[in-house]
Amino acid sequence: MSSVPRARTNSVPGAKDTRARYRRILRFAAWHLTVAWWFELFLPRIGLGRIAGRTRTTRMRRFAQRFHVLAVGLGGLMIKVGQFMSSRLDVLPPEITAELEGLQDEVPPVSFPAIRALAEAELGAPLETMFASVDQLPIAAASLGQAHRARLLPSNAADTGLESVVLKVQRPGIETIVDVDLAALRKVGGWLSHVRLVSDRVDMPALVEEFAQTSLEEIDYLQEASNAERFAADFSDDDRVAVPRVVWERSTRRVLTLEDVTAIKITDYEALLAADIDPAQVAPVFASVMFDQFFMNGFFHADPHPGNIFVTPIPDSSAARPWKLTFIDFGMMGQIPSSTRKGLRKLLIAATSRDGKELVNAIRDIGVLVPSADTAELERAMTHLFARFGGMGFAELREVDPREFRDFAVEFGDVVRTLPFQLPENFLLIIRAMSLTSGVCSSLDTRFNLWDSVEPYAAQLLREERGNIAQDVAQQVLAAAGVALRLPKRLDGLVARLEDGTLAVANPRLERQMARLERTARGAASALAFGALLIAGSVVRMDDAALGNLLMGASVVPLLHGLWVGRRGL
């Protein structure tokens, strides 16, 4: 949840409001998709790619600013979409992510009378009969609900062992808003599924459905309460982690009452130092806790932004670490299937050992690469990347000459763009959580090196994996024996093909480059003919309107040919 701006009154949206909201989202998406198509697809096809390149930074920043205004104005899931984009530092340019970072803390709260009415309707009684007190000013406001401090009645406090609690209440009408937003997102996802550049890499309808499932679970507070108890059970024997207890008697699908565990915000540098807590010591502990969720438990907090994690000092403690990490807000949780978790563990071990080939194999196992992908060049790119930049922390990477990154992008960027990557359905939350984890750690310590936390963790995983080494060796021996048995027959076939002159040697990279060169040449010729006919027609038209119109009309033929050639290359 976020800090609290000035409150505003919210009422349940009517049919007219929902239709206007739906149309506004679609108009925004349609306009910016059209702009992207014009600059990123159409202009490069007719030889004007430089124009798109010169204006790209300005266009990205303008898009982010307009989406920021849209999200703050509409609220609902648009805030969640913006927050997700702000965490995608890996695929989105900084012009977009930097502009959308503020969405974490810019959600206006609902007025208390509206909150009171909803809470009393859900709990079935006036608040005064269920709580000793409820603060009217919220302590946090999020896109789907807001939280108020409260105190239980003495009898309830005696039963639960809790006195101070947090009362979390949904925004009035949020279920209707979520339904409208999801309908709009499904429509936009359908549009994108017809763009080959997008559909080759991600199943957009499936991705939207995953987002929809997560969003619907997030507005079910009974599900959030169950998530909190499951998370607490996963770390019940871990003294690094604390979780608020649930007051089930004061909780429903739209109202949730939890133990008040408010402490020091994890990124509050000054407050940590004032409590004699070194932020640089917090970062590796937080990273390790998140790694446990990803690679061991398979059940993880998918929204670990700074507002959802506290550092709680332990009073009168003689322990080496006199504080805990307290997690809150368990509405957005992710689960990793055992097969994916195994692939992630393999990826972590490969990355730590700087093994480019095994890293690519792990990426394939997880499902990010389609099985038919030719990965030889990607393996070479990863090996080169590890050799030059492997093991560097964020501070060290900032000191690297930018020309080195540019040279790497020039050499291997085409490899990454042409490979058939895809985004598995269950990766949306994993990527978000990992991105936020990295951001929190680097804000705690600018010199933080993620490898320092990864390497001992990967070594532990490697030791655990060795328990299956005998089985792996046996499988490899059987595979080698099978290859040896098939080898004579394959050699006979190879010799026969050499004698017949039917042996073919393929170089996919060279073939791609030749095809791209041929398409570029055809596109340039079409663009030249289009421009010549159009200009000639406009000049002749001043003296001979009929001939001028004919020439200008004829320019459509090379234009359509250029578009057709470019489309074949997508």
XYZ file of C-alpha atoms in Angstrom:
570
model
C 0.000 0.000 0.000
C 1.017 3.628 -0.436
C 1.346 6.868 1.450
C -1.887 8.828 1.758
C -2.763 11.882 -0.378
C -5.915 13.890 0.147
C -9.076 11.766 0.470
C -11.784 11.709 -2.159
C -15.337 10.435 -2.068
C -15.939 7.255 -4.071
C -19.330 5.872 -5.009
C -20.224 2.660 -6.798
C -19.843 3.356 -10.541
C -22.986 3.232 -12.670
C -23.443 1.699 -16.111
C -22.673 5.017 -17.823
C -19.448 5.395 -15.843
C -18.299 1.854 -16.615
C -18.931 2.284 -20.355
C -16.992 5.553 -20.355
C -14.150 3.915 -18.454
C -14.026 0.985 -20.877
C -13.990 3.264 -23.928
C -11.314 5.517 -22.437
C -8.938 2.586 -21.865
C -9.504 1.247 -25.389
C -9.044 4.682 -26.988
C -5.752 5.117 -25.148
C -4.500 1.673 -26.190
C -5.659 1.999 -29.806
C -3.997 5.376 -30.274
C -0.637 4.343 -28.847
C -0.638 0.997 -30.671
C -1.254 2.918 -33.901
C 1.609 5.307 -33.122
C 3.901 2.351 -32.354
C 2.908 0.612 -35.601
C 3.577 3.764 -37.632
C 7.009 4.519 -36.171
C 8.336 1.045 -35.372
C 6.927 -0.996 -38.277
C 5.716 1.173 -41.146
C 8.488 3.794 -41.367
C 11.342 1.231 -41.209
C 9.671 -0.751 -44.015
C 9.812 2.231 -46.385
C 13.382 3.140 -45.459
C 12.610 5.846 -42.863
C 13.778 3.978 -39.760
C 16.073 6.848 -38.773
C 13.063 9.071 -38.108
C 11.672 6.469 -35.705
C 15.052 6.185 -33.965
C 15.427 9.939 -33.472
C 11.995 10.325 -31.882
C 11.891 7.084 -29.858
C 13.048 8.531 -26.509
C 10.560 11.409 -26.665
C 7.735 9.093 -27.701
C 8.445 6.609 -24.891
C 8.505 9.392 -22.300
C 5.300 10.932 -23.638
C 3.551 7.530 -23.563
C 4.611 6.939 -19.947
C 3.452 10.405 -18.882
C 0.061 9.923 -20.507
C -0.360 6.453 -19.007
C 0.599 7.902 -15.610
C -2.233 10.432 -15.921
C -4.646 7.727 -17.097
C -3.773 5.349 -14.240
C -4.021 7.976 -11.500
C -7.298 9.257 -12.935
C -8.905 5.834 -13.294
C -7.283 3.887 -10.453
C -8.306 0.240 -10.284
C -6.202 -2.219 -12.243
C -4.601 0.564 -14.289
C -2.451 1.297 -11.230
C -1.422 -2.384 -11.116
C -0.562 -2.369 -14.825
C 1.570 0.741 -14.337
C 3.305 -0.729 -11.307
C 4.124 -3.845 -13.297
C 5.568 -1.788 -16.151
C 7.652 0.276 -13.703
C 9.303 -2.934 -12.464
C 10.142 -4.253 -15.951
C 13.633 -2.708 -16.082
C 14.739 -5.709 -18.144
C 12.548 -5.044 -21.189
C 11.224 -1.475 -20.950
C 13.326 1.661 -21.486
C 14.130 3.908 -18.501
C 11.948 6.669 -19.992
C 8.923 4.476 -19.184
C 10.004 2.803 -15.926
C 11.248 6.042 -14.305
C 8.046 7.913 -15.109
C 5.814 5.149 -13.723
C 7.722 4.563 -10.471
C 5.602 7.209 -8.741
C 2.493 5.070 -9.156
C 3.675 3.125 -6.075
C 2.723 6.114 -3.865
C 0.063 8.137 -5.684
C -3.288 6.516 -4.892
C -5.813 8.908 -3.311
C -7.727 7.364 -0.379
C -11.488 6.930 -0.133
C -13.356 9.097 2.392
C -13.961 7.405 5.765
C -17.807 7.505 5.610
C -17.701 5.354 2.446
C -15.253 2.971 4.108
C -17.371 2.784 7.266
C -20.526 1.983 5.280
C -18.851 -0.879 3.399
C -17.183 -2.324 6.503
C -20.389 -2.260 8.546
C -22.364 -3.868 5.708
C -19.791 -6.659 5.485
C -19.402 -7.263 9.235
C -23.113 -6.869 9.927
C -22.862 -4.397 12.810
C -21.700 -0.835 13.595
C -17.932 -0.465 13.940
C -18.341 0.816 17.514
C -19.725 -2.577 18.579
C -16.787 -4.502 17.100
C -13.779 -2.253 17.726
C -12.790 -0.079 20.639
C -11.634 2.535 18.127
C -10.932 2.989 14.406
C -8.748 5.821 13.107
C -10.537 7.772 10.382
C -7.289 8.745 8.654
C -5.908 5.765 6.707
C -2.309 4.694 7.257
C -2.032 3.423 3.678
C -4.027 3.482 0.457
C -3.673 1.127 -2.483
C -5.446 0.807 -5.814
C -7.836 -1.874 -4.524
C -8.272 -0.992 -0.833
C -6.976 0.986 2.128
C -5.955 0.348 5.741
C -6.893 2.028 9.040
C -5.453 1.496 12.491
C -7.916 0.107 15.039
C -8.092 -1.384 18.534
C -10.017 -4.519 19.431
C -12.556 -4.567 22.250
C -11.081 -5.833 25.539
C -12.948 -9.150 25.288
C -11.666 -9.780 21.740
C -8.164 -8.684 22.714
C -8.156 -11.228 25.535
C -9.231 -14.007 23.168
C -6.794 -13.219 20.375
C -3.861 -11.874 22.355
C -3.935 -8.784 20.133
C -4.948 -5.231 20.944
C -3.663 -3.060 18.097
C -4.829 -4.187 14.659
C -5.088 -2.923 11.105
C -8.507 -2.840 9.447
C -8.165 -3.289 5.683
C -11.257 -2.431 3.613
C -11.861 -2.661 -0.119
C -12.613 0.425 -2.163
C -16.377 0.705 -2.763
C -17.298 -0.517 -6.241
C -13.851 -2.003 -6.897
C -15.309 -5.336 -8.101
C -17.191 -3.565 -10.907
C -14.107 -1.537 -11.800
C -11.959 -4.680 -11.929
C -14.460 -6.382 -14.245
C -14.440 -3.395 -16.623
C -10.645 -3.108 -16.599
C -10.213 -6.821 -17.276
C -12.670 -6.653 -20.183
C -10.632 -3.791 -21.686
C -7.333 -5.590 -21.110
C -8.708 -8.749 -22.752
C -9.666 -6.678 -25.808
C -6.184 -5.097 -26.003
C -4.585 -8.523 -25.507
C -6.644 -9.805 -28.447
C -5.345 -6.956 -30.605
C -1.747 -7.688 -29.666
C -2.171 -11.400 -30.346
C -2.536 -10.513 -34.053
C 0.854 -8.741 -34.095
C 3.416 -11.343 -35.051
C 6.277 -9.611 -33.236
C 4.271 -10.001 -30.006
C 2.561 -13.356 -30.600
C 5.877 -15.081 -31.420
C 7.140 -14.263 -27.939
C 4.143 -14.334 -25.639
C 0.593 -15.640 -25.553
C -1.056 -12.309 -24.732
C -4.571 -13.689 -24.029
C -3.075 -16.239 -21.607
C -0.965 -13.517 -19.987
C -4.034 -11.323 -19.492
C -5.913 -14.269 -17.975
C -3.071 -14.869 -15.529
C -3.203 -11.184 -14.569
C -6.987 -11.482 -14.242
C -6.754 -14.481 -11.929
C -4.204 -12.700 -9.743
C -6.332 -9.535 -9.610
C -9.527 -11.392 -8.688
C -7.699 -13.267 -5.933
C -6.317 -9.966 -4.655
C -9.814 -8.579 -4.002
C -10.788 -11.697 -2.042
C -9.546 -10.901 1.474
C -10.326 -14.383 2.772
C -7.875 -15.681 0.172
C -5.329 -13.110 1.347
C -5.804 -14.270 4.954
C -5.169 -17.881 3.895
C -2.082 -16.753 1.967
C -0.744 -15.001 5.059
C -1.116 -18.129 7.183
C 0.498 -20.334 4.519
C 3.413 -17.901 4.198
C 3.798 -17.849 7.986
C 3.849 -21.667 8.049
C 6.628 -21.722 5.422
C 8.796 -19.556 7.686
C 7.581 -20.805 11.068
C 11.068 -22.029 12.020
C 12.916 -19.085 10.462
C 13.915 -16.286 12.821
C 14.523 -13.904 9.906
C 10.833 -13.509 9.009
C 7.685 -12.309 10.785
C 4.076 -12.317 9.517
C 0.998 -10.563 10.994
C -1.657 -12.781 12.574
C -5.197 -12.828 11.168
C -8.290 -11.946 13.237
C -10.712 -14.272 11.464
C -13.750 -13.148 13.513
C -13.421 -9.649 12.009
C -12.653 -10.677 8.425
C -14.767 -11.260 5.293
C -14.150 -11.273 1.521
C -14.057 -7.448 1.552
C -12.802 -6.653 5.069
C -9.618 -8.002 6.653
C -8.376 -7.490 10.210
C -4.719 -8.192 10.929
C -2.201 -7.731 13.710
C -0.622 -4.273 13.548
C 3.039 -4.955 12.745
C 3.984 -1.476 11.509
C 7.720 -0.903 11.886
C 10.578 0.631 9.863
C 10.008 0.699 6.114
C 12.764 -1.408 4.573
C 14.098 1.452 2.427
C 13.927 4.115 5.175
C 17.686 4.552 5.350
C 17.723 7.189 8.104
C 15.294 5.282 10.345
C 17.361 2.104 10.019
C 20.521 3.917 11.035
C 18.698 5.571 13.952
C 17.698 2.069 15.146
C 21.363 0.987 14.898
C 20.593 -1.276 11.927
C 23.037 -1.315 9.026
C 21.064 -1.192 5.717
C 23.929 -3.007 3.999
C 23.287 -5.991 6.276
C 19.566 -5.982 5.520
C 20.008 -6.371 1.736
C 21.588 -9.872 1.668
C 19.100 -11.191 4.249
C 16.170 -9.899 2.201
C 17.634 -11.412 -0.988
C 18.137 -14.764 0.739
C 14.556 -14.812 2.059
C 13.215 -14.105 -1.427
C 15.472 -16.826 -2.913
C 14.020 -19.306 -0.420
C 10.544 -18.467 -1.688
C 11.516 -18.804 -5.357
C 13.709 -21.883 -5.287
C 12.674 -23.848 -2.190
C 9.087 -23.108 -1.133
C 7.580 -22.429 -4.553
C 5.150 -19.993 -2.886
C 6.314 -16.390 -2.974
C 5.307 -12.826 -2.211
C 4.762 -11.320 -5.670
C 4.572 -7.668 -4.571
C 7.656 -7.099 -2.358
C 7.877 -3.355 -2.919
C 9.232 -1.248 -0.006
C 5.764 -0.440 1.333
C 5.076 -4.128 1.969
C 8.210 -4.992 3.967
C 9.199 -3.699 7.395
C 12.399 -4.127 9.357
C 11.251 -4.890 12.913
C 13.799 -4.366 15.719
C 13.821 -7.061 18.422
C 14.060 -5.297 21.804
C 16.451 -6.593 24.457
C 17.963 -9.071 22.020
C 21.503 -10.352 22.289
C 21.317 -12.079 18.886
C 23.798 -11.244 16.154
C 20.871 -9.934 14.087
C 18.501 -8.082 16.454
C 15.798 -7.488 13.834
C 13.383 -9.335 11.559
C 11.872 -8.800 8.137
C 8.090 -8.427 8.461
C 6.049 -9.015 5.300
C 2.531 -7.629 4.844
C -0.109 -7.553 2.061
C -0.449 -11.139 0.831
C -3.046 -10.440 -1.842
C -0.615 -10.947 -4.713
C 1.122 -14.294 -4.269
C 2.678 -16.604 -6.823
C 3.164 -20.349 -7.013
C 5.941 -22.033 -8.979
C 5.317 -25.595 -10.195
C 7.982 -28.121 -9.235
C 9.112 -28.452 -12.875
C 9.618 -24.695 -13.215
C 11.293 -24.522 -9.803
C 13.745 -27.195 -10.903
C 14.511 -25.170 -14.019
C 15.047 -22.024 -11.940
C 17.444 -23.869 -9.663
C 19.336 -25.121 -12.712
C 19.431 -21.581 -14.105
C 20.765 -20.186 -10.827
C 23.544 -22.805 -10.656
C 24.507 -22.167 -14.292
C 24.582 -18.399 -13.814
C 26.736 -18.723 -10.702
C 29.204 -21.053 -12.411
C 29.279 -18.713 -15.476
C 28.284 -21.610 -17.748
C 26.671 -20.095 -20.844
C 25.643 -23.415 -22.374
C 23.933 -24.687 -19.220
C 22.273 -21.308 -18.751
C 20.703 -21.571 -22.204
C 19.627 -25.168 -21.461
C 17.974 -23.978 -18.243
C 16.174 -21.170 -20.111
C 14.898 -23.775 -22.557
C 13.786 -26.102 -19.717
C 11.816 -23.303 -18.071
C 9.993 -22.673 -21.330
C 11.333 -19.225 -22.246
C 12.796 -20.642 -25.490
C 10.738 -22.792 -27.803
C 12.204 -26.317 -28.162
C 13.095 -25.855 -31.844
C 15.264 -22.760 -31.286
C 18.840 -22.847 -32.639
C 20.756 -21.629 -29.574
C 24.417 -21.924 -30.670
C 24.802 -18.154 -31.088
C 22.937 -17.445 -27.845
C 25.325 -19.773 -25.991
C 28.242 -17.836 -27.450
C 26.633 -14.546 -26.406
C 26.094 -15.756 -22.822
C 29.666 -17.073 -22.586
C 30.991 -13.710 -23.780
C 28.707 -11.867 -21.344
C 29.910 -13.924 -18.374
C 33.550 -13.546 -19.408
C 33.321 -9.766 -19.426
C 30.611 -8.750 -16.943
C 29.979 -11.843 -14.782
C 30.176 -11.260 -11.053
C 29.960 -7.455 -11.234
C 27.714 -5.586 -8.845
C 25.511 -2.638 -9.795
C 28.121 -0.087 -8.727
C 30.825 -1.830 -10.789
C 28.570 -2.045 -13.839
C 27.965 1.718 -13.673
C 31.719 2.262 -13.994
C 32.028 0.162 -17.151
C 32.588 2.159 -20.346
C 29.145 2.450 -22.027
C 30.835 1.668 -25.346
C 31.419 -1.884 -24.110
C 27.688 -2.416 -23.616
C 27.024 -0.853 -27.008
C 29.573 -3.125 -28.692
C 27.993 -6.159 -27.038
C 24.541 -5.054 -28.197
C 25.776 -4.563 -31.757
C 27.412 -8.007 -31.842
C 24.707 -10.055 -30.154
C 21.541 -7.927 -30.217
C 20.412 -9.457 -33.499
C 20.803 -12.944 -32.027
C 18.471 -12.168 -29.138
C 15.887 -10.438 -31.339
C 15.673 -13.271 -33.888
C 15.433 -16.152 -31.420
C 11.907 -17.410 -30.696
C 11.543 -16.318 -27.071
C 8.224 -16.725 -25.316
C 6.937 -15.822 -21.865
C 5.475 -18.796 -19.944
C 2.156 -18.137 -18.258
C 3.475 -18.379 -14.695
C 6.357 -15.959 -15.280
C 4.490 -12.668 -14.948
C 4.653 -12.643 -11.142
C 8.123 -14.220 -10.980
C 9.612 -11.440 -13.108
C 7.829 -8.766 -11.080
C 8.999 -10.158 -7.739
C 12.592 -10.610 -8.911
C 12.708 -7.083 -10.341
C 11.399 -5.571 -7.099
C 13.811 -7.665 -5.026
C 16.758 -6.405 -7.037
C 15.570 -2.809 -6.741
C 15.106 -2.969 -2.955
C 18.542 -4.533 -2.434
C 20.340 -1.957 -4.558
C 18.538 0.901 -2.748
C 19.683 -0.487 0.616
C 23.285 -0.699 -0.565
C 24.463 0.869 -3.829
C 27.475 -1.456 -3.716
C 25.305 -4.518 -3.258
C 26.410 -7.346 -5.524
C 23.654 -9.856 -6.141
C 26.276 -12.504 -6.921
C 27.470 -12.363 -3.305
C 24.046 -13.616 -2.216
C 23.543 -15.936 -5.160
C 26.839 -17.837 -4.992
C 26.551 -19.372 -1.493
C 22.879 -20.089 -2.163
C 23.717 -21.780 -5.476
C 26.458 -23.784 -3.761
C 23.864 -25.057 -1.282
C 21.522 -25.997 -4.126
C 24.386 -27.739 -5.910
C 25.132 -29.853 -2.831
C 21.469 -30.828 -2.639
C 21.379 -31.701 -6.338
C 24.320 -34.062 -5.878
C 21.981 -36.410 -4.073
C 20.713 -37.404 -7.531
C 24.129 -37.558 -9.174
C 24.218 -41.360 -9.389
C 20.939 -41.407 -11.269
C 22.119 -38.620 -13.598
C 25.384 -40.441 -14.343
C 23.506 -43.671 -15.069
C 21.211 -41.814 -17.490
C 24.195 -40.239 -19.229
C 25.911 -43.652 -19.553
C 22.772 -45.134 -21.112
C 22.483 -42.165 -23.474
C 26.149 -42.522 -24.497
C 25.675 -46.260 -25.074
C 22.684 -45.560 -27.289
C 24.697 -43.059 -29.324
C 27.549 -45.579 -29.680
C 25.141 -48.290 -30.900
C 23.601 -45.959 -33.486
C 26.926 -44.517 -34.638
C 27.884 -47.155 -37.312
C 24.500 -46.859 -38.989
C 24.665 -43.054 -38.971
C 28.194 -43.124 -40.437
C 26.998 -45.419 -43.232
C 24.196 -42.978 -44.000
C 26.596 -40.002 -43.985
C 28.994 -41.732 -46.434
C 26.098 -42.623 -48.713
C 24.907 -39.000 -48.806
C 28.449 -37.810 -49.595
C 28.692 -40.273 -52.473
C 25.283 -39.235 -53.821
C 26.120 -35.524 -53.482
C 22.978 -34.918 -51.399
C 24.681 -33.710 -48.189
C 23.448 -30.219 -47.278
C 25.180 -27.822 -44.880
C 23.018 -25.137 -43.258
C 24.159 -21.852 -41.720
C 20.979 -20.385 -40.186
C 22.642 -17.107 -39.221
C 23.997 -16.509 -42.740
C 20.647 -17.449 -44.255
C 18.839 -14.988 -41.970
C 21.277 -12.215 -42.845
C 20.957 -12.879 -46.603
C 17.157 -12.950 -46.377
C 17.176 -9.711 -44.390
C 19.510 -8.069 -46.918
C 17.271 -9.166 -49.795
C 14.156 -7.808 -48.070
C 15.918 -4.520 -47.316
C 16.965 -4.133 -50.958
C 13.442 -4.843 -52.200
C 11.964 -2.485 -49.625
C 14.400 0.297 -50.566
C 13.584 -0.090 -54.262
C 9.863 0.056 -53.520
C 10.325 3.110 -51.291
C 12.359 4.834 -54.009
C 9.712 4.111 -56.650
C 6.935 5.222 -54.300
C 8.694 8.493 -53.525
C 9.582 9.177 -57.185
C 6.033 8.616 -58.461
C 4.466 10.612 -55.624
C 6.809 13.593 -56.099
C 6.544 13.448 -59.891
C 2.771 13.336 -59.698
C 2.593 16.309 -57.323
C 4.849 18.345 -59.673
C 3.095 17.372 -62.924
C -0.347 17.889 -61.347
C 0.126 21.659 -61.368
C 0.141 21.652 -65.219
C -1.707 18.412 -66.010
C -4.124 17.361 -63.284
C -5.136 14.091 -64.976
C -1.558 12.870 -65.493
C -0.554 14.055 -62.020
C -3.400 12.152 -60.392
C -2.495 9.070 -62.415
C 1.147 9.161 -61.269
C 0.174 9.761 -57.641
C -2.334 6.914 -57.803
C 0.279 4.620 -59.331
C 2.595 5.301 -56.387
C 0.300 3.090 -54.300
C 1.595 -0.014 -56.126
C 5.251 0.192 -54.938
C 4.002 1.307 -51.503
C 1.900 -1.838 -51.136
C 4.782 -3.942 -52.446
C 7.129 -2.451 -49.846
C 4.632 -3.155 -47.077
C 4.187 -6.741 -48.293
C 7.955 -7.311 -48.366
C 8.310 -5.879 -44.852
C 5.431 -7.963 -43.523
C 7.045 -11.172 -44.822
C 10.080 -10.319 -42.699
C 8.142 -10.147 -39.413
